[in-house]
mmCIF file of C-alpha atoms in Angstrom:
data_model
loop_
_atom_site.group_PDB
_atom_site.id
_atom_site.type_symbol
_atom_site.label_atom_id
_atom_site.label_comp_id
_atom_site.label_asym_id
_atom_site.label_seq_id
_atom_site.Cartn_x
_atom_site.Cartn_y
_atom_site.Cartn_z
ATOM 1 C CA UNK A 27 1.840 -12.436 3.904
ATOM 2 C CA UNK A 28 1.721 -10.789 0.608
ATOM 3 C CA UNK A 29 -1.834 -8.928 0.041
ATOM 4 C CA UNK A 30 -4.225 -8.751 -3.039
ATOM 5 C CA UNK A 31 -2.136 -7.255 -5.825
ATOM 6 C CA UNK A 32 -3.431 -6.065 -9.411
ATOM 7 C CA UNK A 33 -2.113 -4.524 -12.332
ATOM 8 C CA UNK A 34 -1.669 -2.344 -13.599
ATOM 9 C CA UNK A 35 -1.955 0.478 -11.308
ATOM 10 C CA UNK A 36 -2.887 3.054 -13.650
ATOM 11 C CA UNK A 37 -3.935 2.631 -17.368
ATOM 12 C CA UNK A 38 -4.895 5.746 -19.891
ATOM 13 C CA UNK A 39 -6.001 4.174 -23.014
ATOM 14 C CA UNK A 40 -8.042 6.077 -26.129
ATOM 15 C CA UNK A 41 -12.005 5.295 -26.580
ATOM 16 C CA UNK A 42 -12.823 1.987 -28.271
ATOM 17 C CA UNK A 43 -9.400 0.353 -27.452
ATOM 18 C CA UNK A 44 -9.208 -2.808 -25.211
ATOM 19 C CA UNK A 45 -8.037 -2.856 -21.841
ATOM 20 C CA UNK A 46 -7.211 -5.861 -19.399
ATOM 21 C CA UNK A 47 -6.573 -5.801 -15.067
ATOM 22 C CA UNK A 48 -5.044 -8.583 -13.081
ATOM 23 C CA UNK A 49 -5.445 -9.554 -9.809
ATOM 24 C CA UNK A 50 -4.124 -11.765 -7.848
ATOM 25 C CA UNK A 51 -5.619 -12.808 -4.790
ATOM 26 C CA UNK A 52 -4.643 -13.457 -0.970
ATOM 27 C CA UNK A 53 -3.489 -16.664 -1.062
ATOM 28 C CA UNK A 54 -5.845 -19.467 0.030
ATOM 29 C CA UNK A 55 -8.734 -17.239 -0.570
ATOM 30 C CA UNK A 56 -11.608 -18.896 -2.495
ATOM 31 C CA UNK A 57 -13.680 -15.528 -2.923
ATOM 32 C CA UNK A 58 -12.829 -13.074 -5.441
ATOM 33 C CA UNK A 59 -14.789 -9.619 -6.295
ATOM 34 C CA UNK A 60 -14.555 -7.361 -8.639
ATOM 35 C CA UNK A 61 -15.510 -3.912 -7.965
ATOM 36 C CA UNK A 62 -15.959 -0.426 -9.748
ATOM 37 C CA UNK A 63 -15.380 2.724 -7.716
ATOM 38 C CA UNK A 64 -16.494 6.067 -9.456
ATOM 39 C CA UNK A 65 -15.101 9.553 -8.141
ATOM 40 C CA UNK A 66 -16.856 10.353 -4.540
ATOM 41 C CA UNK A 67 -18.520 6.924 -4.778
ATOM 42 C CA UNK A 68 -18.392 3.843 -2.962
ATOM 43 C CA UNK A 69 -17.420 0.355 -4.146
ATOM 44 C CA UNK A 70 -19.865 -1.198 -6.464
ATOM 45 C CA UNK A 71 -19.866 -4.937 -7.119
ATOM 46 C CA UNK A 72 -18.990 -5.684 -10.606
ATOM 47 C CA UNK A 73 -18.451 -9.940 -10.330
ATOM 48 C CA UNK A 74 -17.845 -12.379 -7.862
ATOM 49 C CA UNK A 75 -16.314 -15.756 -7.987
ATOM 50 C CA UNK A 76 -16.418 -18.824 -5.503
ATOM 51 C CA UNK A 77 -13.137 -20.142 -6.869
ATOM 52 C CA UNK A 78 -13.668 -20.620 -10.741
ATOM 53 C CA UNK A 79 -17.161 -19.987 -11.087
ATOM 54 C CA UNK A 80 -18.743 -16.621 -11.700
ATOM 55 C CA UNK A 81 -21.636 -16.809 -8.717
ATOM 56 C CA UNK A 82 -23.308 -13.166 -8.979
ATOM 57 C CA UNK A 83 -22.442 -11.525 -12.284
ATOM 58 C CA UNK A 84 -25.486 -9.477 -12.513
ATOM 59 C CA UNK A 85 -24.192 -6.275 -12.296
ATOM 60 C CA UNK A 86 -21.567 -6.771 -15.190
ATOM 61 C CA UNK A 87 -22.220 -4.609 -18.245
ATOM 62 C CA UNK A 88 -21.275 -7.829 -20.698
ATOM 63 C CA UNK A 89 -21.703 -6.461 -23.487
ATOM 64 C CA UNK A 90 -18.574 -5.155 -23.199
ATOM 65 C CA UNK A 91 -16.943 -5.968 -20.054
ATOM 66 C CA UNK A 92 -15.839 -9.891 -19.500
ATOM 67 C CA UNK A 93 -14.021 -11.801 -16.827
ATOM 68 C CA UNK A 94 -12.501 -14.884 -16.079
ATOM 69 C CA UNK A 95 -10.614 -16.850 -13.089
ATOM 70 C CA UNK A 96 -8.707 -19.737 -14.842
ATOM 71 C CA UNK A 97 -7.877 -22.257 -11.778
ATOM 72 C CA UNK A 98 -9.455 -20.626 -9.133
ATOM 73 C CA UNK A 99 -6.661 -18.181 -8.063
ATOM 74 C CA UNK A 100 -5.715 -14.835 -10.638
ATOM 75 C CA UNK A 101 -8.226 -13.135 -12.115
ATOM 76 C CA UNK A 102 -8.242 -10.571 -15.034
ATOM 77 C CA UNK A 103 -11.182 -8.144 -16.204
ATOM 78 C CA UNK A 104 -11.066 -6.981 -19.783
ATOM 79 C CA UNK A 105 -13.126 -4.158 -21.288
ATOM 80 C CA UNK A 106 -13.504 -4.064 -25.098
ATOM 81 C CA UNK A 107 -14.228 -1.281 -26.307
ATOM 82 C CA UNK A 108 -13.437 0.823 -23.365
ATOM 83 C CA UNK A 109 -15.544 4.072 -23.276
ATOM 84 C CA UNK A 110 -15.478 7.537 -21.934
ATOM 85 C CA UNK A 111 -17.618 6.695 -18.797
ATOM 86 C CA UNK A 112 -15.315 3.677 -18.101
ATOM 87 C CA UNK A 113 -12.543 5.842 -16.122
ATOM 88 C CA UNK A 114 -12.582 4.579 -12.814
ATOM 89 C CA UNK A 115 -11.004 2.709 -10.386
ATOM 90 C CA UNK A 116 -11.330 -1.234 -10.537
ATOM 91 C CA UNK A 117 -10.838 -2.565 -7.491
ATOM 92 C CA UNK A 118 -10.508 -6.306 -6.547
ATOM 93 C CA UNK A 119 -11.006 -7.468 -2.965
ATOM 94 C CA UNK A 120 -10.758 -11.589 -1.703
ATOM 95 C CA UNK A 121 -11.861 -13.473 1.291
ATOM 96 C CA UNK A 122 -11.413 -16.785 2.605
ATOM 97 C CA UNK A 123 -14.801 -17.783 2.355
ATOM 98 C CA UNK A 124 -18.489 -16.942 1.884
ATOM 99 C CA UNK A 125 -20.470 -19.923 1.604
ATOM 100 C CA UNK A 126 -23.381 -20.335 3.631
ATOM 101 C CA UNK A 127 -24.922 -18.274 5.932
ATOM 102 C CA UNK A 128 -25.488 -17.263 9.155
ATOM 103 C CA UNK A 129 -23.130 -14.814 10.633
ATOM 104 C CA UNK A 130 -19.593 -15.941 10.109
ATOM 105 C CA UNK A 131 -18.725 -13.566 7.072
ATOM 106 C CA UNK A 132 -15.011 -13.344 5.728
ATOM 107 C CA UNK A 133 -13.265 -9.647 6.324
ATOM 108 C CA UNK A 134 -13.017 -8.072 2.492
ATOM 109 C CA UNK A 135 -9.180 -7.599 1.529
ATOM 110 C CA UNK A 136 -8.619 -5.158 -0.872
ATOM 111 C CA UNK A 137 -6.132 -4.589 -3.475
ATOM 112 C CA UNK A 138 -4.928 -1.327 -4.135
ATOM 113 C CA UNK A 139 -6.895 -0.679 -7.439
ATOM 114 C CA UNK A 140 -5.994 -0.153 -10.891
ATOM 115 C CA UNK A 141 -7.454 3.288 -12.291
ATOM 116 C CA UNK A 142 -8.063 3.787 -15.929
ATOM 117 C CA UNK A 143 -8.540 6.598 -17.835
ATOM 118 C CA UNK A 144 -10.738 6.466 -21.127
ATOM 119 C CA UNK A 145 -9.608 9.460 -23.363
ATOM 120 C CA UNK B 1475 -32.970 -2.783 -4.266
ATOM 121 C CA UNK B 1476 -30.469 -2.713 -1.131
ATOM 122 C CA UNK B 1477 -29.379 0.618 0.025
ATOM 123 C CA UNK B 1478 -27.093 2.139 2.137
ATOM 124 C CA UNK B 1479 -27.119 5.832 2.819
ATOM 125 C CA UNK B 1480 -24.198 7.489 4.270
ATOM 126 C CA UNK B 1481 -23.367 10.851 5.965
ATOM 127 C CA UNK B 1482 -22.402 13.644 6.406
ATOM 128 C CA UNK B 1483 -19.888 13.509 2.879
ATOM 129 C CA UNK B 1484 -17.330 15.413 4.785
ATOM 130 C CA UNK B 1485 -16.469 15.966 8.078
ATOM 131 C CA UNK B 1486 -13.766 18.712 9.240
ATOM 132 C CA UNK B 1487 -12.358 18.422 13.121
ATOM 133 C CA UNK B 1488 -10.357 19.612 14.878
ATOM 134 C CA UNK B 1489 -7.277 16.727 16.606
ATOM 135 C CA UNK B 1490 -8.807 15.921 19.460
ATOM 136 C CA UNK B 1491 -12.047 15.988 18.885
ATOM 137 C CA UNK B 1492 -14.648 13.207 18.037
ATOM 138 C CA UNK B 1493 -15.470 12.173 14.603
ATOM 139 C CA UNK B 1494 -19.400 10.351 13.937
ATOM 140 C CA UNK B 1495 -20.179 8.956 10.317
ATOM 141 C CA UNK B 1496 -23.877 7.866 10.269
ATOM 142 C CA UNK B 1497 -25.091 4.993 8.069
ATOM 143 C CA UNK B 1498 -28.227 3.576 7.348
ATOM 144 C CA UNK B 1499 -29.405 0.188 5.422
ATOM 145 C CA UNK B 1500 -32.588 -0.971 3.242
ATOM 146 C CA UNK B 1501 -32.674 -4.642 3.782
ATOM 147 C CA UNK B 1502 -33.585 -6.074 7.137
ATOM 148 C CA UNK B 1503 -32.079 -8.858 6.497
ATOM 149 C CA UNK B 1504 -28.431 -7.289 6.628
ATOM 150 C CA UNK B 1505 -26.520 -9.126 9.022
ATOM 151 C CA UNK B 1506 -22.822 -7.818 8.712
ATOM 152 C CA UNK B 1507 -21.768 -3.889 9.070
ATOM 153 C CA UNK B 1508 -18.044 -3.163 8.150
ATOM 154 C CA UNK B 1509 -16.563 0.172 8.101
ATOM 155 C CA UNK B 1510 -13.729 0.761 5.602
ATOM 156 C CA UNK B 1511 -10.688 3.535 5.574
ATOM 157 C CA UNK B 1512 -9.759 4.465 2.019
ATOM 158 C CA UNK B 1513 -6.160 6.325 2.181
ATOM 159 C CA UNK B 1514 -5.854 8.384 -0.993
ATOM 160 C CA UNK B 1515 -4.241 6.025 -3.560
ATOM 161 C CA UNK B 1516 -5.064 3.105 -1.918
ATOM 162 C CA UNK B 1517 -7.652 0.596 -1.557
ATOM 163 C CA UNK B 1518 -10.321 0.752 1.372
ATOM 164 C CA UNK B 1519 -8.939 -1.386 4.353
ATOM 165 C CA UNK B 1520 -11.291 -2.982 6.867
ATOM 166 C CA UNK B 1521 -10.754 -1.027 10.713
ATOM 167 C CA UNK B 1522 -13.738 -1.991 12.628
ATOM 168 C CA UNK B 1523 -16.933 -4.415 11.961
ATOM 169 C CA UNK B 1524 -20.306 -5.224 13.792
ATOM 170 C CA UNK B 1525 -22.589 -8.166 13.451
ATOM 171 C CA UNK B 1526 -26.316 -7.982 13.725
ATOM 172 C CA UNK B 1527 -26.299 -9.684 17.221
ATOM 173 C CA UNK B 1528 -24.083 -7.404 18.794
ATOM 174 C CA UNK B 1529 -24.975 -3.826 19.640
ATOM 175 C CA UNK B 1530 -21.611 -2.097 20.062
ATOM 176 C CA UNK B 1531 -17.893 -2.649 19.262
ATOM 177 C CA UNK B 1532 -15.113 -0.540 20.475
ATOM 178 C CA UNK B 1533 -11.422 -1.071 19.837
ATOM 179 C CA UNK B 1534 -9.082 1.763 21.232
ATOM 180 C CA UNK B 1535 -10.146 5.260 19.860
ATOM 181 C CA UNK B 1536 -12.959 3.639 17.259
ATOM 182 C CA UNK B 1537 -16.127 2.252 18.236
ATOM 183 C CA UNK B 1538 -19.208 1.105 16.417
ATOM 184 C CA UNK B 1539 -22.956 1.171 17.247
ATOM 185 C CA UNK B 1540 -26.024 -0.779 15.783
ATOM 186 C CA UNK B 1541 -29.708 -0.199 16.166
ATOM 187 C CA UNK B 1542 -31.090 -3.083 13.945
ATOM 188 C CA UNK B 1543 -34.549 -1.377 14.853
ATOM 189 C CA UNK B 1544 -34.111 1.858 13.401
ATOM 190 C CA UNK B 1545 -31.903 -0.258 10.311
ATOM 191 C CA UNK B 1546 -28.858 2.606 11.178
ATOM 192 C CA UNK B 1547 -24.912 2.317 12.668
ATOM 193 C CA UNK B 1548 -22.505 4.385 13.401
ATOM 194 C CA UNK B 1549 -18.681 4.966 13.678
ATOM 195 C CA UNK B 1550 -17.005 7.039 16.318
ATOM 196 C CA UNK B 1551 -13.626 7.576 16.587
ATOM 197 C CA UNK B 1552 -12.307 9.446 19.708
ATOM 198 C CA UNK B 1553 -9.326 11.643 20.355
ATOM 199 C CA UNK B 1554 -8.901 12.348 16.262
ATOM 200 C CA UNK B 1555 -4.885 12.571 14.834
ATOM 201 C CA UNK B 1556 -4.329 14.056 11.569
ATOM 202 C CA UNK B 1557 -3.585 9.905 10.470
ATOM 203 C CA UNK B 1558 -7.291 9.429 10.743
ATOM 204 C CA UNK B 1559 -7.777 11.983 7.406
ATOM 205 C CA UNK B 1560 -9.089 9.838 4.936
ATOM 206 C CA UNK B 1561 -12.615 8.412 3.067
ATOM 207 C CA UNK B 1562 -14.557 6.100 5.082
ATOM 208 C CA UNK B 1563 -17.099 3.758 3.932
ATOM 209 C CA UNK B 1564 -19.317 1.708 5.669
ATOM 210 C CA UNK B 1565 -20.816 -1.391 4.479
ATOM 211 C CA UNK B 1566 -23.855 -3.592 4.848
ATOM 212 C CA UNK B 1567 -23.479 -7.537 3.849
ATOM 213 C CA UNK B 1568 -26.521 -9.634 3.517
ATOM 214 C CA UNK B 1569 -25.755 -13.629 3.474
ATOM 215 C CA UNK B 1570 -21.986 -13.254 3.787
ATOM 216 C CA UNK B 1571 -21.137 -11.978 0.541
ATOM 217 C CA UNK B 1572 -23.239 -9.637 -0.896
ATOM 218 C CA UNK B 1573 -22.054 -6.015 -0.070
ATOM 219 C CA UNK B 1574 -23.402 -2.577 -0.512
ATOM 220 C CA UNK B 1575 -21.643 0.145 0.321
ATOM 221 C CA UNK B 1576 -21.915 4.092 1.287
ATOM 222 C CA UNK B 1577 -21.071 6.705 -1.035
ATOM 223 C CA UNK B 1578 -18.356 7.488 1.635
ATOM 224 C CA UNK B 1579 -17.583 10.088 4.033
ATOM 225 C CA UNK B 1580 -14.316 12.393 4.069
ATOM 226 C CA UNK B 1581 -12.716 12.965 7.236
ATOM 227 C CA UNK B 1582 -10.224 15.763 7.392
ATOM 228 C CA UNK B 1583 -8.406 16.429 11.210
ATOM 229 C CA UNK B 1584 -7.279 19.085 11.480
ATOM 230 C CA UNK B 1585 -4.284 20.450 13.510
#
């Protein structure tokens, strides 16, 4: 079974130019995250969707940053204009389900992260 | 807000030897603790995970401890091989979804 894939892997773009990352989930998996990892730093939750809809989008800077999941399944994150402090790595992760609660949470799968660099 | 505090930020050993990352979490109501393993290039992979009504894991050399009282877990992996050099991270999830996770620890083995 084919696991979360994005693209691209690595971008290097100038300041102020636009940038866009694709994922594309595990299939069957209704969950999708978004995350920013800094250098040294954990994953930190940019967006999450419950199939099409955006559920917890607090932490998204949207002035700049935007995402969407047409259909429920791929998802793409665009930053425009991308800035010096963007460089990162965005990681997107899927799970099979996290409605409700109680203690039956789905395992994270992670892709393998696309890393931009902001010159 | 939520917080998880991880440590130490590296670790050296030496193969054979035991490896202990230390975690602890802000919100009580945390009910899910996975620990991740972040290969360089790669994105952080789930190897061990402990819910809030259990009070240890183990599976083969790796083993996971809670103490929901003092809000703090733990991962220990046993009998270290120069594979197990990597970041790890654990995790706290509160209602199934929401994640927060360490600032990571890296784990070099040395042979």
């Amino acid at each position: 079974e084919a696991g979360v894939v994005q693209s691209p892997r690595y971008k290097i773009i100038e300041k102020k130019q636009p940038v866009a990352f694709w994922c594309n989930p595990i299939s069957g998996h209704n969950t999708l995250y978004w995350y920013l990892q800094n250098l040294g730093q954990g994953p930190e939750l940019l967006i999450r969707y419950e199939n099409e809809e955006a559920v917890d989008d607090s932490q998204l800077p949207k002035d700049r940053f935007s995402a969407e999941r047409l259909k429920g399944v791929d998802s793409t994150l665009k930053i425009q204009p991308a800035e010096l402090g963007d460089s990162a790595v965005y990681l997107c992760a899927s799970s099979s389900s996290s409605l409700g609660g109680g203690l039956d949470t789905g395992e994270l799968f992670f892709g393998e992260g696309s890393r931009l660099t902001v010159l | 807000g939520e917080n998880v505090e991880q440590h130490p930020s590296t670790l050296s050993v030496q193969e054979g030897d035991s490896a202990v990352i230390k975690c602890t979490y802000s919100d009580s109501a945390s009910n899910y603790f996975p620990w991740y393993k972040q290969e360089l290039g790669k994105g952080p992979q789930l190897i061990i995970d402990i819910r809030s009504n259990v009070g240890e894991k183990k599976d083969q050399r790796i083993a996971v401890t809670l103490n929901k009282t003092a809000k703090h877990f733990s991962l220990h992996i046993t009998e270290t091989q120069p594979e197990d050099s990597a970041v790890y991270f654990c995790a706290a999830s509160i209602r199934t979804y929401k994640y927060i996770f360490g600032t990571g620890t890296r784990l070099k083995v040395l042979a």
